[in-house]
Every structure is written in structure tokens, then in C-alpha cells.
Short mmCIF file of C-alpha atoms and ligand atoms in Angstrom, two decimals:
data_model
loop_
_atom_site.label_atom_id
_atom_site.label_comp_id
_atom_site.label_asym_id
_atom_site.label_seq_id
_atom_site.Cartn_x
_atom_site.Cartn_y
_atom_site.Cartn_z
CA UNK A 1 -8.52 199.29 39.16
CA UNK A 2 -5.47 200.49 39.79
CA UNK A 3 -3.94 200.49 43.33
CA UNK A 4 -1.11 202.66 44.59
CA UNK A 5 0.11 199.41 47.96
CA UNK A 6 3.34 200.08 49.64
CA UNK A 7 4.85 196.24 50.43
CA UNK A 8 7.26 195.58 52.93
CA UNK A 9 9.08 192.22 54.31
CA UNK A 10 12.39 190.69 55.23
CA UNK A 11 14.38 192.14 52.60
CA UNK A 12 16.68 189.39 52.68
CA UNK A 13 17.12 185.84 51.21
CA UNK A 14 14.22 184.04 52.78
CA UNK A 15 10.64 182.57 51.42
CA UNK A 16 8.14 185.13 52.69
CA UNK A 17 11.58 187.80 51.05
CA UNK A 18 10.30 186.39 47.47
CA UNK A 19 7.45 186.45 47.54
CA UNK A 20 6.28 189.89 48.63
CA UNK A 21 9.10 191.26 46.33
CA UNK A 22 7.74 188.66 43.48
CA UNK A 23 3.97 190.33 44.16
CA UNK A 24 4.97 193.17 44.30
CA UNK A 25 6.80 192.90 41.12
CA UNK A 26 4.28 191.28 39.10
CA UNK A 27 1.07 193.89 40.67
CA UNK A 28 3.64 196.33 38.87
CA UNK A 29 3.15 195.35 35.72
CA UNK A 30 -0.23 195.52 35.78
CA UNK A 31 -0.01 199.29 35.96
CA UNK A 32 -0.64 199.16 40.35
CA UNK A 33 1.65 201.49 41.00
CA UNK A 34 4.07 199.30 44.46
CA UNK A 35 6.06 201.31 47.26
CA UNK A 36 8.86 199.21 49.31
CA UNK A 37 9.66 199.89 52.29
CA UNK A 38 11.76 198.23 53.99
CA UNK A 39 15.17 198.65 55.34
CA UNK A 40 17.49 197.60 52.12
CA UNK A 41 16.43 196.32 48.70
CA UNK A 42 15.07 194.20 48.15
CA UNK A 43 17.38 190.72 46.79
CA UNK A 44 14.48 189.57 43.51
CA UNK A 45 13.68 193.51 42.92
CA UNK A 46 15.61 193.51 39.72
CA UNK A 47 13.92 194.46 36.78
CA UNK A 48 13.52 198.54 36.17
CA UNK A 49 10.05 199.19 36.18
CA UNK A 50 8.96 202.85 36.52
CA UNK A 51 6.00 201.29 39.05
CA UNK A 52 8.15 200.16 41.52
CA UNK A 53 9.05 203.09 44.41
CA UNK A 54 12.06 201.19 47.48
CA UNK A 55 11.59 203.65 49.90
CA UNK A 56 14.26 202.65 52.74
CA UNK A 57 13.28 202.72 56.09
CA UNK A 58 17.19 203.58 58.44
CA UNK A 59 16.99 203.47 61.74
CA UNK A 60 19.44 206.36 63.13
CA UNK A 61 21.72 205.41 66.43
CA UNK A 62 20.86 207.79 69.31
CA UNK A 63 23.00 207.08 72.29
CA UNK A 64 19.98 207.65 74.90
CA UNK A 65 18.65 204.12 73.08
CA UNK A 66 20.03 201.09 73.87
CA UNK A 67 18.11 199.20 70.85
CA UNK A 68 17.83 201.34 67.60
CA UNK A 69 14.33 201.84 67.14
CA UNK A 70 13.66 200.00 63.78
CA UNK A 71 10.22 198.75 64.68
CA UNK A 72 9.22 202.77 65.25
CA UNK A 73 11.21 203.85 62.33
CA UNK A 74 9.45 202.07 59.77
CA UNK A 75 5.88 202.43 61.20
CA UNK A 76 6.98 206.14 60.81
CA UNK A 77 8.14 205.63 56.88
CA UNK A 78 5.18 203.64 56.74
CA UNK A 79 2.65 206.81 57.71
CA UNK A 80 5.51 209.39 55.78
CA UNK A 81 4.83 207.11 52.30
CA UNK A 82 0.89 206.93 52.20
CA UNK A 83 0.74 210.32 52.82
CA UNK A 84 2.76 211.27 50.39
CA UNK A 85 1.88 208.99 47.84
CA UNK A 86 -1.61 207.78 48.86
CA UNK A 87 -1.49 204.33 49.20
CA UNK A 88 -4.85 202.40 49.38
CA UNK A 89 -2.79 200.09 51.50
CA UNK A 90 -0.07 198.43 52.91
CA UNK A 91 0.69 195.42 52.50
CA UNK A 92 2.88 193.72 55.26
CA UNK A 93 4.72 189.70 54.99
CA UNK A 94 5.01 188.98 58.76
CA UNK A 95 2.62 190.09 61.58
CA UNK A 96 4.93 191.18 63.56
CA UNK A 97 7.01 193.66 63.38
CA UNK A 98 5.45 194.13 59.98
CA UNK A 99 1.55 193.89 61.01
CA UNK A 100 2.30 196.06 64.10
CA UNK A 101 4.41 198.81 62.67
CA UNK A 102 1.15 198.97 59.74
CA UNK A 103 -1.05 199.55 62.40
CA UNK A 104 0.74 202.99 63.92
CA UNK A 105 1.02 204.56 60.20
CA UNK A 106 -3.11 203.43 59.04
CA UNK A 107 -3.38 205.50 63.43
CA UNK A 108 -1.69 208.23 62.34
CA UNK A 109 -2.42 208.18 58.46
CA UNK A 110 -5.93 207.86 59.22
CA UNK A 111 -8.67 204.65 58.69
CA UNK A 112 -8.81 205.38 54.75
CA UNK A 113 -5.56 203.41 54.51
CA UNK A 114 -6.08 199.83 55.03
CA UNK A 115 -3.33 197.26 55.96
CA UNK A 116 -3.44 193.76 54.61
CA UNK A 117 -1.11 191.08 56.57
CA UNK A 118 0.16 187.48 55.25
CA UNK A 119 1.72 185.03 57.95
CA UNK A 120 4.62 183.24 57.08
CA UNK A 121 4.90 180.88 59.56
CA UNK A 122 7.83 181.35 61.96
CA UNK A 123 5.56 184.38 63.38
CA UNK A 124 3.32 181.96 64.02
CA UNK A 125 4.12 178.54 64.28
CA UNK A 126 7.83 180.06 66.69
CA UNK A 127 7.60 182.65 68.33
CA UNK A 128 3.56 181.95 68.83
CA UNK A 129 4.48 179.92 71.53
CA UNK A 130 6.86 182.82 72.88
CA UNK A 131 4.09 184.10 75.65
CA UNK A 132 5.85 187.48 75.73
CA UNK A 133 5.27 187.57 71.76
CA UNK A 134 1.57 186.07 72.06
CA UNK A 135 0.07 189.16 72.66
CA UNK A 136 1.68 191.08 70.66
CA UNK A 137 1.14 189.17 67.76
CA UNK A 138 -2.44 187.96 68.32
CA UNK A 139 -3.50 192.03 67.72
CA UNK A 140 -1.70 192.42 64.42
CA UNK A 141 -4.17 190.06 63.18
CA UNK A 142 -6.47 190.81 64.96
CA UNK A 143 -6.21 194.07 64.26
CA UNK A 144 -5.30 194.46 60.52
CA UNK A 145 -7.90 195.07 57.80
CA UNK A 146 -7.39 191.24 56.31
CA UNK A 147 -5.31 188.73 56.65
CA UNK A 148 -4.24 186.11 54.74
CA UNK A 149 -1.63 182.94 55.45
CA UNK A 150 0.25 181.40 52.58
CA UNK A 151 -1.56 177.59 53.91
CA UNK A 152 -4.51 175.83 55.05
CA UNK A 153 -2.32 174.67 58.07
CA UNK A 154 -0.57 177.59 59.15
CA UNK A 155 -4.31 179.32 58.75
CA UNK A 156 -5.44 176.26 61.38
CA UNK A 157 -2.69 176.85 64.01
CA UNK A 158 -2.90 179.93 64.50
CA UNK A 159 -6.57 180.26 64.79
CA UNK A 160 -5.18 177.24 67.02
CA UNK A 161 -2.93 178.95 69.22
CA UNK A 162 -3.24 182.46 69.58
CA UNK A 163 -7.14 181.87 70.45
CA UNK A 164 -8.43 183.51 67.92
CA UNK A 165 -11.78 184.01 66.08
CA UNK A 166 -10.38 186.98 62.79
CA UNK A 167 -11.44 184.99 59.87
CA UNK A 168 -7.83 184.31 57.63
CA UNK A 169 -7.72 183.34 53.86
CA UNK A 170 -5.36 180.85 52.62
CA UNK A 171 -3.62 182.50 49.93
CA UNK A 172 -0.98 180.22 48.92
CA UNK A 173 2.30 181.25 47.06
CA UNK A 174 3.58 181.06 43.70
CA UNK A 175 5.84 181.07 41.19
CA UNK A 176 6.32 182.45 38.00
CA UNK A 177 6.34 180.17 34.92
CA UNK A 178 8.69 182.67 32.95
CA UNK A 179 10.77 181.99 35.68
CA UNK A 180 10.29 178.81 36.67
CA UNK A 181 10.53 176.63 34.07
CA UNK A 182 12.54 173.26 33.49
CA UNK A 183 15.91 175.09 30.85
CA UNK A 184 18.36 173.09 29.17
CA UNK A 185 21.62 172.73 31.63
CA UNK A 186 23.24 169.30 30.20
CA UNK A 187 26.61 172.33 29.91
CA UNK A 188 26.44 173.81 33.48
CA UNK A 189 25.76 170.41 34.95
CA UNK A 190 29.32 169.37 33.79
CA UNK A 191 30.85 172.42 35.83
CA UNK A 192 29.57 171.88 38.25
CA UNK A 193 32.00 168.68 37.69
CA UNK A 194 28.81 166.52 37.66
CA UNK A 195 28.48 163.25 34.96
CA UNK A 196 26.28 162.78 32.73
CA UNK A 197 25.44 159.49 34.11
CA UNK A 198 25.11 160.95 38.30
CA UNK A 199 21.56 161.89 39.43
CA UNK A 200 21.37 164.68 41.45
CA UNK A 201 19.50 165.66 44.94
CA UNK A 202 18.85 169.18 46.13
CA UNK A 203 18.50 170.95 48.60
CA UNK A 204 18.24 174.37 49.37
CA UNK A 205 17.09 176.55 52.49
CA UNK A 206 18.89 177.99 54.95
CA UNK A 207 20.12 176.03 56.83
CA UNK A 208 17.94 176.47 60.15
CA UNK A 209 18.20 173.42 63.28
CA UNK A 210 13.84 173.60 61.68
CA UNK A 211 15.28 172.37 58.54
CA UNK A 212 17.57 169.08 59.82
CA UNK A 213 19.89 169.19 57.18
CA UNK A 214 21.52 166.76 58.87
CA UNK A 215 19.18 163.87 58.52
CA UNK A 216 19.28 165.64 53.94
CA UNK A 217 22.66 164.28 54.33
CA UNK A 218 22.37 160.81 56.21
CA UNK A 219 19.59 159.64 53.76
CA UNK A 220 21.93 161.09 51.03
CA UNK A 221 25.03 158.03 52.55
CA UNK A 222 22.34 155.30 51.89
CA UNK A 223 20.79 157.38 48.49
CA UNK A 224 24.85 157.16 47.48
CA UNK A 225 25.16 153.51 48.50
CA UNK A 226 23.15 152.66 45.35
CA UNK A 227 22.63 155.14 43.07
CA UNK A 228 25.85 157.28 41.13
CA UNK A 229 25.21 160.60 42.29
CA UNK A 230 25.22 164.07 43.74
CA UNK A 231 24.03 166.18 46.93
CA UNK A 232 24.10 170.34 45.68
CA UNK A 233 23.30 171.79 49.08
CA UNK A 234 22.63 175.47 48.01
CA UNK A 235 21.41 177.92 50.94
CA UNK A 236 23.74 178.91 53.62
CA UNK A 237 22.86 179.66 57.91
CA UNK A 238 23.24 178.36 61.12
CA UNK A 239 23.60 174.67 60.47
CA UNK A 240 25.90 175.15 57.89
CA UNK A 241 28.90 174.02 60.07
CA UNK A 242 27.67 171.11 61.31
CA UNK A 243 26.14 170.19 58.03
CA UNK A 244 30.11 170.14 56.39
CA UNK A 245 31.60 168.46 59.41
CA UNK A 246 29.29 165.40 59.36
CA UNK A 247 29.84 165.29 55.29
CA UNK A 248 33.62 164.79 56.36
CA UNK A 249 32.92 162.40 59.29
CA UNK A 250 30.23 160.49 56.68
CA UNK A 251 33.71 160.57 53.99
CA UNK A 252 30.85 162.32 51.89
CA UNK A 253 33.28 165.38 50.34
CA UNK A 254 33.57 164.48 46.86
CA UNK A 255 29.64 164.20 46.06
CA UNK A 256 28.37 166.84 47.81
CA UNK A 257 28.55 170.24 46.52
CA UNK A 258 27.88 173.46 49.40
CA UNK A 259 27.27 176.51 47.15
CA UNK A 260 26.04 179.16 49.97
CA UNK A 261 23.24 181.70 48.78
CA UNK A 262 23.16 181.16 44.88
CA UNK A 263 20.95 183.19 42.49
CA UNK A 264 20.01 181.23 39.86
CA UNK A 265 17.11 179.04 41.30
CA UNK A 266 16.02 177.70 37.85
CA UNK A 267 19.18 176.77 36.25
CA UNK A 268 20.35 174.81 39.79
CA UNK A 269 16.70 173.41 39.81
CA UNK A 270 16.77 172.50 36.01
CA UNK A 271 20.34 169.67 36.68
CA UNK A 272 18.37 168.17 39.99
CA UNK A 273 15.90 164.69 40.14
CA UNK A 274 14.91 164.80 43.38
CA UNK A 275 14.53 168.12 46.23
CA UNK A 276 14.41 166.52 50.06
CA UNK A 277 12.50 168.73 51.99
CA UNK A 278 12.62 167.16 55.35
CA UNK A 279 11.75 170.13 57.73
CA UNK A 280 9.99 169.71 61.36
CA UNK A 281 8.58 172.96 60.02
CA UNK A 282 7.16 174.76 57.21
CA UNK A 283 3.89 176.16 56.64
CA UNK A 284 4.61 176.15 53.13
CA UNK A 285 8.23 175.21 51.62
CA UNK A 286 7.87 177.17 48.40
CA UNK A 287 11.39 175.81 47.54
CA UNK A 288 10.11 173.06 46.91
CA UNK A 289 7.07 174.36 44.46
CA UNK A 290 9.77 175.99 43.39
CA UNK A 291 11.53 172.88 41.99
CA UNK A 292 8.01 171.72 41.24
CA UNK A 293 7.27 174.47 38.06
CA UNK A 294 11.57 173.22 36.98
CA UNK A 295 10.41 169.14 37.11
CA UNK A 296 12.16 168.20 40.17
CA UNK A 297 10.09 165.12 41.89
CA UNK A 298 9.93 166.99 45.74
CA UNK A 299 9.95 164.22 48.94
CA UNK A 300 9.45 166.06 51.51
CA UNK A 301 7.65 165.92 55.62
CA UNK A 302 4.00 165.04 56.57
CA UNK A 303 4.27 168.76 58.46
CA UNK A 304 2.93 171.88 58.14
CA UNK A 305 1.87 173.13 54.80
CA UNK A 306 4.26 170.53 52.64
CA UNK A 307 1.27 167.93 52.12
CA UNK A 308 -0.73 171.03 50.89
CA UNK A 309 2.44 171.34 47.79
CA UNK A 310 3.60 167.52 47.50
CA UNK A 311 0.72 164.95 46.49
CA UNK A 312 1.51 161.78 47.91
CA UNK A 313 2.47 159.35 45.17
CA UNK A 314 2.05 162.17 42.11
CA UNK A 315 4.29 164.16 41.85
CA UNK A 316 6.57 163.59 45.08
CA UNK A 317 6.67 161.53 47.96
CA UNK A 318 5.35 162.20 51.64
CA UNK A 319 7.22 160.74 54.59
CA UNK A 320 7.71 160.75 58.55
CA UNK A 321 10.01 163.74 59.97
CA UNK A 322 13.23 161.69 60.58
CA UNK A 323 12.42 159.01 58.53
CA UNK A 324 15.85 158.83 57.23
CA UNK A 325 15.87 155.00 55.32
CA UNK A 326 12.04 155.58 54.06
CA UNK A 327 12.75 159.13 52.45
CA UNK A 328 16.19 157.45 51.30
CA UNK A 329 14.34 154.37 49.92
CA UNK A 330 10.92 156.49 48.19
CA UNK A 331 14.54 158.75 46.55
CA UNK A 332 16.78 155.63 45.23
CA UNK A 333 13.16 154.39 44.01
CA UNK A 334 12.81 157.73 41.91
CA UNK A 335 15.91 157.43 40.99
CA UNK A 336 16.41 154.08 39.35
CA UNK A 337 12.83 153.69 37.61
CA UNK A 338 12.81 156.23 34.75
CA UNK A 339 9.24 156.12 33.68
CA UNK A 340 8.20 157.11 37.49
CA UNK A 341 10.29 159.83 37.50
CA UNK A 342 9.06 160.96 34.27
CA UNK A 343 5.50 161.08 36.01
CA UNK A 344 6.36 161.81 38.91
CA UNK A 345 8.26 165.20 36.52
CA UNK A 346 5.27 166.48 34.84
CA UNK A 347 2.46 165.56 37.16
CA UNK A 348 5.13 168.73 39.05
CA UNK A 349 5.04 171.10 36.68
CA UNK A 350 1.17 170.71 35.75
CA UNK A 351 -0.05 171.52 39.38
CA UNK A 352 2.68 174.00 39.74
CA UNK A 353 1.21 175.68 36.31
CA UNK A 354 -2.20 174.77 37.21
CA UNK A 355 -2.45 175.76 41.01
CA UNK A 356 -0.28 177.76 42.40
CA UNK A 357 0.45 180.21 39.13
CA UNK A 358 1.57 183.56 39.55
CA UNK A 359 -1.30 184.40 37.41
CA UNK A 360 -3.27 183.26 39.56
CA UNK A 361 -2.57 183.47 43.08
CA UNK A 362 -1.40 187.17 41.52
CA UNK A 363 -5.52 187.97 40.76
CA UNK A 364 -6.31 186.23 43.86
CA UNK A 365 -4.75 189.11 45.81
CA UNK A 366 -6.58 191.48 43.92
CA UNK A 367 -10.29 190.39 43.76
CA UNK A 368 -8.84 191.17 47.94
CA UNK A 369 -7.54 194.47 47.91
CA UNK A 370 -10.62 195.57 45.97
CA UNK A 371 -13.58 193.62 48.64
CA UNK A 372 -11.68 195.79 51.32
CA UNK A 373 -11.33 199.00 49.51
CA UNK A 374 -15.13 198.80 48.42
CA UNK A 375 -15.88 197.53 51.91
O1 GMT B 401 11.84 179.07 56.52
C1 GMT B 401 12.56 179.44 56.21
O2 GMT B 401 13.04 179.82 58.03
C2 GMT B 401 12.33 181.25 56.08
C3 GMT B 401 10.31 181.84 56.06
C4 GMT B 401 10.24 183.29 55.84
O3 GMT B 401 9.86 184.34 56.01
O4 GMT B 401 11.40 182.99 54.31
O5 GMT B 401 9.79 180.83 54.52
C5 GMT B 401 8.23 181.05 55.91
O6 GMT B 401 7.95 181.36 55.08
C6 GMT B 401 7.93 180.57 53.39
C7 GMT B 401 7.06 181.23 52.26
O7 GMT B 401 5.63 181.51 52.82
C8 GMT B 401 7.28 179.53 53.21
O8 GMT B 401 7.96 178.91 51.92
C9 GMT B 401 8.21 178.60 54.30
O9 GMT B 401 7.48 177.67 54.36
C10 GMT B 401 8.19 179.59 55.89
N1 GMT B 401 8.65 179.07 56.62
C11 GMT B 401 8.36 178.09 57.95
O10 GMT B 401 7.41 177.75 58.35
C12 GMT B 401 9.45 177.33 58.84
#
């Protein structure tokens, strides 16, 4: 059945915003009416689709407020859009503030409006430890009509940390195979000044401390001692300056390309040979999946949802956090053993297409919506 769905997320660069936006786009393609209710146009919301609407949450500044009331404005906007457009449900990404705002909106609209909350990680693995926020996160989860999380590990962590019995469904993140596949980019490689004979190691993140970008750079130093290679660092964030200093200090300037935030991720993945994702917190690791879909084996940390995405010794390797030497050795092995690299690349593509295909995951969300709305 075609439904009217409101979606709220953090619209800026980041896995949760990407997943929420891609989900909205795919639901719209399938004929559902999708209303994005966010502070700005989500950055991946590009193609035109008559089923997609955007409602901007504009927070007015009043001198009586020390802090602009974003959460209240969002709740009010959600309620207004839900009433006007007769939405069936609000699918919100992150418990705080989005689930809380949706619950408030539901109180304004009435019980027929359902609230679906997807947990992406940081609200549990970081904010969940903050005593000032734990209670409200728990409230947001328990009062939602349906809660999903992006990995089994996140489900487990949420239940343990917040002491909640609320059923939480795992719905994995996904990639759209029409966008994420290995492309022919031999010319592009040359435009980046990367030689035909050079291997490419890639890392994509928001350069927060938890991503352990210095570990990536230190690993690359060891890799480069054995293999002719370049390191692509994609993304930006608090540790970008630290990364620059370390690159200089380790005399790697000529072999590291710091590209900042980039839009054409499938093309950049397609010129890469191995991805490193060595975070100390990662509920899923969407970038690992994006790499796999483009035939790039990933070496990831044994943390959070990463081992649910990467199959150790099959699509990549799982290493312990901080094991720089071990990661470097695995990377060198993959970059120098052509047969093994081909096997891992093929297995990565297959896994992305079977376990994490957008078609399958979007259907899973649709089935959950239907179950909820027919209760
Ligand atoms: O990783 C981040 O810092 C960004 C964060 C977000 O809100 O986009 O990512 C979280 O959600 C992604 C999409 O579900 C997951 O792939 C990331 O693993 C998760 N990040 C963390 O758990 C640290």
C-alpha cells in the first residue's frame, strides 16, 4: 500500500543522513509520498521526484531565548506537516532529538500518527553514557511505536546500556547498486597523479577522534615501505589538522591526498584497492559497505557492527583496535597477492549485493511500516 511518510534526520554529511535520504528517495521511487522535515535540504537529495517534498525547519531567534529552540520548532513543524499532509508515520533517525520531537508531534496530532525510530549509533554509544541524556534517550526509544537499529551489536548495546526491554529490530544499512559499483576510472587515477603501478589505500570518515585517523596514517607509513602506494583521505572534521601534522611529521606528504568532503564516492572507491576503517566506535560502518559494493576489500576494527559487515578472511580482515602492525601486514598481503585480492573483491561485491541490497532493505522497512499501520 502506498503510504505518506515523514522523514527527519541530520541532513549534513554523515552515514545516518545518507541512509535516511537514500531510503526516502527509494520509497518515493516505489510510489510512497515522502516528506523530509529537516533543518536544510539533505545533501544527497538530488534527483527530482514528484513524490518527494521538503519542509524546512526554520528556527527564529528571539532575544528571550539563550538557546534557539530547534527541538520545539521541529516538533511543531512535524505536527503541522503531519496534519496538513495526513502522514501515516514519521520515520526519524536518531533518538535525540528526533524521536523525542516525533513523540511530541504525535501528541499534538493524535495516536493514528506512528513513530518509527532508527538508531544509528552515536546516540547510544556516546550520548547514552551521558547521565544528563540517558533518561530521555530511553524515553524516546520506549515511546516510539517501532524501533530499529543498524546492527545486532547496536541492538545489544542499546538494551544493555539503557536497561530497556523494548523490542528493537535490526535493519542493516544498504547501498544502491545502480550507483555503487566498480567503474572504469583509469583516466581519473592519472588526473590525481597516481601512477598505473601504484596501489591506492582509502579511508573515508568525518575525522572525529573515534575514527582513529592517526592509526590509518601510521599504518600507511608501514604499507608504503613495502608497496608503491598512495593514501586517499576523504572527509573532514576535528582531527583533520592533526592528520595534516602527522603526515608532515612522518614525511608522507607526497603520498597522501587529503581530499576533504567529496560527492563522487563510487568513482573514488573505484580507483582504490583497499579501505581501512579502524574506528573505536562504529555501529555499522556505511563507508565499508560502499567500498565493498565497488569491489574494495576492507580491513576493519573488531568493534561494534563492523564484523557484521566484513567477513574476516573472506571479504576483508578484522583486526583489533590499535593493532597498526597487524593491519599493515594484512593490507600489504592484499596489495601484493593479486589472486587473493581478486577473490576478496568479488566476495565483497557479492556480499554487498545479497545481504545489503537497497531493494531488500527498503522492502524490510516497508514490511515493518505495514505491520505497524495494520495493528
Ligand atoms: O560515524 C559517524 O560519526 C557518523 C554517524 C552518523 O550519524 O552518520 O554514523 C553512524 O551512523 C552510520 C549510519 O547508520 C553508521 O554507518 C556509523 O557506523 C555510525 N557511527 C558510529 O557508530 C560512530
